[in-house]
Amino acid sequence: MRNVLTFFIILIIFVGCLYIATQSLAEERNLFKAYLKVLIETYVPTHTSKNSNLKILEEKNNVSVNALEAIKYLNVKSSDLNIIYHKEIPFEYNNTPLKITLFKAPFLKYKGNVLELGNSYIDSFQDTLLIAQENGLFFSVPSNLDENISSTKEIDFLAVPVEHLESNIIDFISYLEFFSMSKFGLKDILVADNKLYASIIIEKEPRCFTNSILVSQISSKLNFEEFFSINECINQYQSDEFNAHQTGGKMALLDENHIVLTTGDFRSRWLAQDSESYFGKILKIHLLDASVSVLAKGTRNAQGIYVDQTNDKIWSTEHGPQGGDEINLLNLNDQNTNFGWPIASYGGHYGNSRIDKDGNLYEIRTREIYKKFPLYKSHQNYGFNEPVKYFVPSIGISDIIKINKSSKFPDSFYIVGAMGRPDNSTDQDMSLSFFKWDQNQIEDFQTIPIGERVRDFEVIKEKVFFTSESNALIGLLE
């Protein structure tokens, strides 16, 4: 009887502490949302922790240090609204001479992570590049960057106007990490029917997160409205391994009436195989009423997506666990596409596997997690779709794009980006990789290291633009 009474006392104390913590989080969230607009409008702090305005705010307002750190990155200085020529990287792919030109973009440096500076996504509207940083800052940049480089390269600054597009995105955000942590925040942008769609992670309930899409008419002031949100959410404190890195969020235009959205599992792995859940899926969403259906399941964290409308196929790139990044191909005529996660993967579980210097994967398969999520090294043998290519070790695979045959490019080919990090890079990290798709297999795969984390692609008139998040750069391939 005494043991039972002790158990109930401990349980009551635990529930009480949990309630207090939840209330504290709710108060912090509401406080942040209530103050942030006023603070941004009133103060324009510089990018230094010694700024006097920040000290004033900290002393006179009940705002956390984390909130102040987030606020100071939301003020764009006019002196940063420019483009600076950086360098060129010439190379050949299949005997075709190509060139990458890199441009510094100071307005993309509004982020605090040293190894990931300028995390951003790119699309285009009427020959203008639209770029969104993951902390919710939006910019427009003319696409004729190459036409403004001086012949001698002596003039670094390009005579192109960069515009900061104000927005109301803050109306949909109620947690600090959106602005200050790369795990959360904005996940992609997409232009469709003269509108800008923004894929973000929202806090649906206190510390319970989900994928959402906002939409706005394109103008110098973006007035977003909610377009789509997944009704379910993942509670940070009720999930054993909550991780906002595994959230997907990439979008693509499927046809004139639909877009595609990738979702991750927030490391609640079983949801990727749960037919009742929209997590760990590739979704088809109607542009008129936001009705949704599942195109594929069994995805972990798809970071790139390209719709090949001519061939009724969708290409996707997938972040694997410890190894096992994938390039996948979805046939739109198939009804039961399943990429296998977390039952099948060519990677291993973090903390329960390792990859040696030669790229060999070793797994401790006696661990409990492999009983739940076995990560079989065949997809097909267990009824899943095999990736068309996988990478061990992982390369931090990002976006994928197709370049069609034209006067500039004698053959069509695909490009995938890779992120990775300089402190654990492989020969395919921080690179662009090129390949052809012939008779249902990858051919002529070639990697061009550029020393930059490549995040997102956009094609305008045979020019391939991309964002790089190592040093806040915009890249141009032609």
XYZ file of C-alpha atoms in Angstrom:
478
model
C 0.000 0.000 0.000
C 2.879 2.337 0.878
C 4.476 1.708 -2.546
C 1.213 2.552 -4.315
C 0.845 5.763 -2.300
C 4.448 6.749 -3.092
C 3.850 6.103 -6.772
C 0.760 8.357 -6.823
C 2.591 11.139 -4.961
C 5.432 11.044 -7.515
C 2.897 10.992 -10.341
C 1.081 14.050 -8.944
C 4.374 15.935 -8.571
C 5.375 15.049 -12.154
C 2.020 16.149 -13.596
C 2.211 19.376 -11.601
C 5.698 20.157 -12.899
C 4.606 19.361 -16.443
C 1.607 21.692 -16.098
C 3.780 24.520 -14.768
C 6.271 24.012 -17.607
C 3.483 24.019 -20.187
C 1.996 27.204 -18.744
C 5.428 28.828 -18.752
C 5.941 27.928 -22.398
C 2.528 29.287 -23.300
C 3.253 32.545 -21.494
C 6.624 32.882 -23.214
C 5.037 32.249 -26.608
C 2.227 34.751 -26.056
C 4.635 37.315 -24.646
C 6.901 36.957 -27.652
C 4.056 37.309 -30.134
C 2.596 40.322 -28.329
C 5.868 42.220 -28.104
C 7.642 41.338 -31.332
C 5.782 43.653 -33.695
C 6.175 46.611 -31.396
C 9.836 45.892 -30.798
C 10.658 45.619 -34.494
C 8.801 48.821 -35.293
C 10.374 50.723 -32.394
C 13.962 49.541 -32.400
C 16.420 48.763 -35.196
C 19.212 46.896 -33.441
C 22.492 46.284 -35.189
C 24.014 42.828 -35.484
C 25.959 42.794 -32.248
C 25.198 41.612 -28.733
C 26.597 44.910 -27.398
C 23.867 46.989 -29.017
C 22.425 49.459 -26.512
C 18.864 49.057 -27.777
C 18.966 45.363 -26.940
C 20.170 46.159 -23.438
C 17.319 48.636 -22.995
C 14.806 46.039 -24.136
C 16.216 43.410 -21.833
C 16.114 45.715 -18.832
C 12.700 47.355 -19.371
C 10.690 44.537 -20.953
C 10.077 41.001 -19.824
C 11.495 39.529 -23.026
C 13.853 36.564 -23.048
C 17.395 36.679 -24.404
C 16.345 34.216 -27.102
C 13.636 36.613 -28.237
C 16.154 39.438 -28.475
C 18.535 37.261 -30.467
C 15.696 36.494 -32.885
C 14.593 40.127 -33.160
C 17.970 41.519 -34.116
C 18.079 39.331 -37.238
C 14.761 40.664 -38.541
C 15.977 44.178 -39.271
C 17.391 44.514 -42.770
C 19.979 47.229 -43.296
C 19.706 49.107 -46.598
C 23.482 48.919 -46.987
C 23.170 45.130 -47.291
C 20.732 45.269 -50.217
C 23.307 44.638 -52.923
C 24.974 41.893 -54.958
C 28.758 41.465 -55.111
C 30.651 39.429 -57.700
C 32.639 36.645 -55.978
C 34.235 34.137 -58.350
C 33.786 31.775 -61.311
C 34.171 27.990 -61.508
C 34.556 26.667 -65.085
C 34.152 22.929 -65.789
C 32.860 20.457 -68.370
C 30.031 17.955 -68.267
C 29.943 15.421 -71.100
C 32.284 17.607 -73.158
C 29.980 20.604 -72.754
C 31.756 23.652 -71.243
C 29.817 25.108 -68.309
C 30.466 27.834 -65.786
C 29.324 28.597 -62.273
C 29.400 32.227 -61.165
C 29.036 32.953 -57.464
C 27.719 36.237 -56.078
C 27.841 37.432 -52.484
C 24.438 38.404 -51.089
C 24.933 40.353 -47.823
C 21.176 40.535 -47.263
C 21.154 36.756 -46.732
C 23.551 36.887 -43.790
C 20.789 37.504 -41.296
C 21.288 34.239 -39.469
C 23.311 33.237 -36.440
C 24.677 29.812 -37.458
C 28.305 30.159 -38.556
C 28.362 26.938 -40.614
C 24.999 27.650 -42.254
C 24.999 31.292 -43.231
C 22.180 32.394 -45.504
C 19.786 29.441 -45.429
C 17.323 30.411 -48.152
C 14.996 29.278 -50.940
C 14.560 30.619 -54.452
C 11.861 30.899 -57.126
C 11.042 33.415 -59.864
C 8.287 35.753 -60.973
C 8.383 37.666 -64.272
C 12.144 37.188 -64.706
C 12.799 38.337 -61.154
C 14.292 36.078 -58.515
C 12.329 35.777 -55.290
C 14.431 34.648 -52.356
C 13.178 33.804 -48.876
C 15.447 33.223 -45.926
C 14.307 30.577 -43.478
C 13.727 33.189 -40.757
C 10.957 34.773 -42.839
C 12.778 37.561 -44.692
C 11.819 37.980 -48.370
C 13.766 39.657 -51.183
C 13.501 40.262 -54.926
C 16.590 40.283 -57.162
C 16.821 40.889 -60.932
C 17.858 37.761 -62.806
C 20.319 39.524 -65.139
C 23.196 39.273 -62.677
C 25.666 38.079 -65.306
C 24.965 41.103 -67.498
C 26.166 43.452 -64.775
C 29.631 41.979 -64.201
C 32.373 44.288 -65.407
C 34.678 42.820 -68.020
C 37.719 43.419 -65.821
C 36.036 42.153 -62.615
C 37.463 45.243 -60.928
C 34.031 46.551 -59.933
C 32.714 44.159 -57.304
C 29.315 45.698 -56.640
C 26.694 44.962 -59.297
C 24.327 47.707 -60.411
C 21.202 45.697 -59.679
C 18.405 46.743 -57.333
C 17.710 44.354 -54.449
C 14.397 44.892 -52.685
C 13.402 43.737 -49.238
C 9.767 42.605 -49.448
C 7.946 43.302 -46.217
C 5.449 40.688 -45.074
C 3.015 39.794 -42.333
C 4.461 36.327 -41.816
C 4.939 37.097 -38.137
C 1.157 36.916 -37.711
C 1.413 33.145 -38.137
C 4.439 32.566 -35.897
C 4.256 32.066 -32.156
C 7.575 30.482 -31.201
C 11.130 31.811 -30.983
C 12.902 29.047 -32.854
C 11.268 30.031 -36.155
C 13.580 33.036 -36.301
C 16.652 31.729 -34.536
C 17.063 27.992 -35.265
C 17.609 26.325 -38.631
C 15.654 23.228 -37.598
C 12.428 25.211 -37.685
C 11.370 28.163 -39.819
C 10.543 28.538 -43.482
C 11.093 25.418 -45.621
C 10.421 26.518 -49.213
C 8.694 29.023 -51.495
C 6.760 28.418 -54.707
C 5.295 30.760 -57.316
C 2.022 29.565 -58.845
C -0.705 31.567 -60.596
C 0.885 34.931 -59.689
C 0.890 34.000 -56.027
C 3.689 33.199 -53.618
C 3.308 30.099 -51.457
C 5.484 29.770 -48.356
C 5.980 26.418 -46.649
C 6.607 26.861 -42.930
C 6.561 24.994 -39.625
C 3.897 26.378 -37.299
C 3.140 25.802 -33.642
C -0.436 24.527 -33.858
C -0.737 24.066 -30.115
C 1.755 24.875 -27.326
C 4.996 23.135 -28.369
C 3.105 21.026 -30.914
C 4.346 21.542 -34.481
C 3.140 20.796 -37.998
C 3.579 21.678 -41.676
C 1.664 24.642 -43.054
C 1.514 26.640 -46.295
C 0.813 30.364 -46.508
C -0.173 32.233 -49.688
C 0.051 35.860 -50.788
C -0.359 37.889 -53.925
C 3.086 38.936 -55.118
C 3.818 42.592 -54.397
C 6.263 44.762 -52.484
C 4.264 43.939 -49.330
C 3.369 40.286 -48.939
C 0.051 39.839 -47.166
C -0.048 36.152 -46.323
C -3.093 34.067 -45.523
C -3.191 30.469 -44.408
C -3.689 28.148 -47.377
C -3.127 24.680 -45.911
C -2.142 23.082 -42.615
C -1.914 19.500 -41.456
C -4.453 19.086 -38.671
C -2.289 16.755 -36.603
C 0.827 18.026 -34.846
C 3.860 16.536 -33.086
C 4.295 17.547 -29.449
C 7.910 18.250 -28.636
C 7.573 16.897 -25.085
C 5.503 13.841 -25.907
C 7.860 12.564 -28.584
C 10.873 10.486 -27.578
C 13.134 11.891 -30.301
C 11.481 15.080 -31.530
C 13.550 16.634 -34.324
C 12.354 19.553 -36.448
C 15.096 18.850 -38.996
C 12.961 15.969 -40.305
C 10.012 17.991 -41.581
C 10.266 18.057 -45.403
C 8.330 21.092 -46.576
C 9.443 21.220 -50.228
C 6.852 22.246 -52.834
C 6.449 21.974 -56.610
C 3.738 22.731 -59.132
C 2.125 19.457 -60.206
C -0.305 20.838 -62.786
C -2.454 23.943 -63.225
C -4.712 22.876 -60.348
C -2.406 21.185 -57.850
C 0.847 21.563 -55.980
C 2.977 18.913 -54.300
C 4.227 19.116 -50.710
C 6.723 16.833 -48.972
C 6.413 16.203 -45.241
C 8.770 14.582 -42.769
C 8.104 12.609 -39.631
C 9.661 14.917 -36.968
C 11.480 11.681 -36.024
C 8.192 10.040 -35.023
C 9.250 7.414 -37.523
C 6.182 5.173 -37.510
C 4.028 7.968 -38.965
C 5.710 7.578 -42.364
C 3.950 4.204 -42.746
C 0.698 5.286 -41.071
C -1.955 5.665 -43.784
C -4.028 7.847 -41.437
C -1.233 10.399 -41.024
C -0.004 13.072 -43.468
C 3.498 12.996 -41.976
C 6.259 11.212 -43.874
C 4.396 11.601 -47.171
C 4.343 13.324 -50.540
C 1.022 15.162 -50.730
C -1.071 16.454 -53.620
C -2.953 19.640 -52.705
C -5.658 21.370 -54.767
C -5.035 25.070 -55.335
C -8.703 26.047 -55.049
C -9.917 24.295 -51.915
C -6.679 22.875 -50.400
C -8.113 19.357 -50.528
C -5.332 16.835 -50.079
C -4.448 13.287 -51.111
C -1.361 11.121 -50.647
C 0.863 10.424 -53.655
C 3.512 8.453 -51.768
C 4.393 7.411 -48.241
C 7.482 6.125 -46.472
C 9.544 9.313 -46.754
C 11.814 10.549 -43.996
C 12.708 14.101 -44.957
C 12.447 14.882 -48.683
C 14.504 18.011 -49.395
C 14.060 18.278 -53.154
C 11.231 17.675 -55.583
C 10.860 18.082 -59.333
C 7.746 17.321 -61.382
C 8.415 15.956 -64.882
C 4.987 16.652 -66.364
C 5.963 15.299 -69.798
C 6.663 11.830 -68.416
C 4.171 11.826 -65.486
C 6.933 11.375 -62.940
C 8.093 13.118 -59.773
C 11.736 13.119 -58.734
C 12.485 13.561 -55.046
C 15.630 13.672 -52.956
C 15.613 12.249 -49.466
C 17.760 12.846 -46.404
C 18.661 9.460 -44.985
C 19.689 8.792 -41.368
C 23.370 7.861 -40.771
C 23.986 7.382 -44.490
C 21.286 6.476 -46.956
C 20.498 9.749 -48.766
C 18.334 8.862 -51.768
C 17.221 9.969 -55.208
C 13.703 8.599 -55.730
C 11.352 8.429 -58.688
C 7.574 8.398 -58.353
C 5.410 7.298 -61.280
C 2.162 9.288 -61.148
C 0.323 6.357 -62.712
C 1.187 4.141 -59.721
C -1.319 4.147 -56.881
C 0.694 2.634 -54.023
C 4.122 4.221 -54.042
C 5.975 3.557 -50.798
C 9.645 4.472 -50.376
C 10.032 2.265 -47.320
C 11.052 4.519 -44.447
C 11.554 3.499 -41.621
C 11.415 -0.182 -42.554
C 13.991 -0.026 -45.339
C 16.984 2.299 -45.708
C 20.589 2.022 -46.817
C 21.595 4.088 -43.784
C 21.751 3.289 -40.080
C 20.219 4.766 -36.946
C 22.096 7.668 -35.377
C 23.898 6.568 -32.223
C 23.553 2.923 -33.230
C 25.748 2.858 -36.325
C 28.896 4.362 -37.754
C 30.525 4.860 -41.147
C 34.270 4.353 -41.479
C 36.648 6.446 -43.557
C 36.123 4.147 -46.550
C 32.359 4.663 -46.513
C 31.418 1.302 -44.984
C 28.351 1.278 -42.730
C 28.434 -0.687 -39.462
C 25.224 -1.124 -37.471
C 24.579 -2.448 -33.952
C 21.507 -4.354 -35.047
C 20.955 -5.911 -31.613
C 19.841 -2.512 -30.310
C 16.146 -2.082 -29.493
C 15.546 0.558 -32.169
C 16.304 -1.954 -34.933
C 13.527 -4.192 -33.606
C 11.058 -1.348 -34.145
C 12.555 0.135 -37.314
C 14.824 -2.462 -38.941
C 16.195 -0.414 -41.872
C 16.451 -3.429 -44.171
C 19.060 -3.053 -46.879
C 16.630 -3.974 -49.622
C 13.472 -2.041 -50.420
C 12.126 -4.278 -53.139
C 12.305 -7.469 -51.055
C 9.915 -5.910 -48.540
C 7.450 -4.463 -51.036
C 8.867 -0.926 -51.288
C 10.162 1.240 -54.114
C 13.932 1.137 -54.506
C 15.763 4.462 -54.785
C 17.302 5.042 -58.198
C 20.483 6.040 -56.342
C 21.585 6.167 -52.724
C 24.607 7.632 -50.939
C 26.637 6.120 -48.082
C 27.951 8.206 -46.430
C 25.245 10.823 -46.829
C 26.006 13.963 -48.838
C 23.313 16.187 -47.335
C 21.369 15.968 -50.579
C 19.167 18.961 -51.325
C 17.146 20.089 -54.348
C 16.832 18.439 -57.763
C 16.153 20.085 -61.126
C 15.998 19.027 -64.776
C 17.715 20.981 -67.546
C 16.042 20.439 -70.893
C 17.881 20.179 -74.191
C 18.300 23.607 -75.815
C 20.654 25.746 -77.841
C 22.863 26.117 -74.754
C 22.615 22.532 -73.570
C 22.982 19.833 -76.278
C 21.423 17.161 -74.045
C 18.933 17.166 -71.201
C 20.273 16.275 -67.760
C 19.496 16.548 -64.055
C 21.275 18.381 -61.247
C 21.166 17.617 -57.537
C 22.642 19.819 -54.843
C 24.549 18.698 -51.788
C 25.009 20.441 -48.470
C 27.176 18.620 -45.973
C 29.674 20.439 -43.792
C 33.342 21.337 -44.163
C 34.224 19.475 -40.957
C 32.923 16.078 -42.151
C 32.832 16.413 -45.911
C 33.064 13.616 -48.446
C 34.065 14.161 -52.061
C 30.363 14.715 -52.868
C 29.535 17.129 -50.046
C 29.105 20.833 -50.830
C 28.729 20.238 -54.532
C 26.585 20.002 -57.643
C 26.092 16.566 -59.197
C 24.968 15.990 -62.781
C 23.399 12.903 -64.324
C 21.317 11.641 -67.216
C 18.331 9.314 -67.052
C 18.443 6.730 -69.814
C 16.512 3.460 -70.095
C 15.422 3.628 -66.454
C 18.871 4.090 -65.004
C 21.266 6.867 -64.064
C 24.086 7.500 -66.511
C 27.100 9.855 -66.615
C 26.938 10.808 -62.943
C 29.512 13.548 -62.266
C 30.120 15.653 -59.152
C 31.544 19.169 -59.216
C 32.755 20.281 -55.755
C 32.210 24.010 -55.189
C 32.934 24.276 -51.457
C 29.459 25.649 -50.716
C 26.314 24.120 -49.239
C 23.764 24.167 -52.068
C 20.138 24.465 -50.951
C 17.666 25.296 -53.735
C 17.421 25.694 -57.559
C 15.451 27.808 -60.011
C 15.686 27.909 -63.825
C 15.030 31.069 -65.857
C 15.614 31.108 -69.619
C 18.320 28.436 -69.666
C 20.042 29.903 -66.615
C 20.191 27.848 -63.435
C 20.197 29.876 -60.217
C 20.811 28.380 -56.793
C 21.191 29.503 -53.196
C 24.206 28.573 -51.113
C 24.198 28.688 -47.349
C 27.863 28.431 -46.414
C 28.709 32.063 -47.136
C 25.350 33.593 -48.147
C 25.848 33.281 -51.909
C 23.697 33.168 -55.024
C 25.003 30.877 -57.747
C 24.440 31.007 -61.512
C 25.109 28.032 -63.789
C 25.193 28.555 -67.543
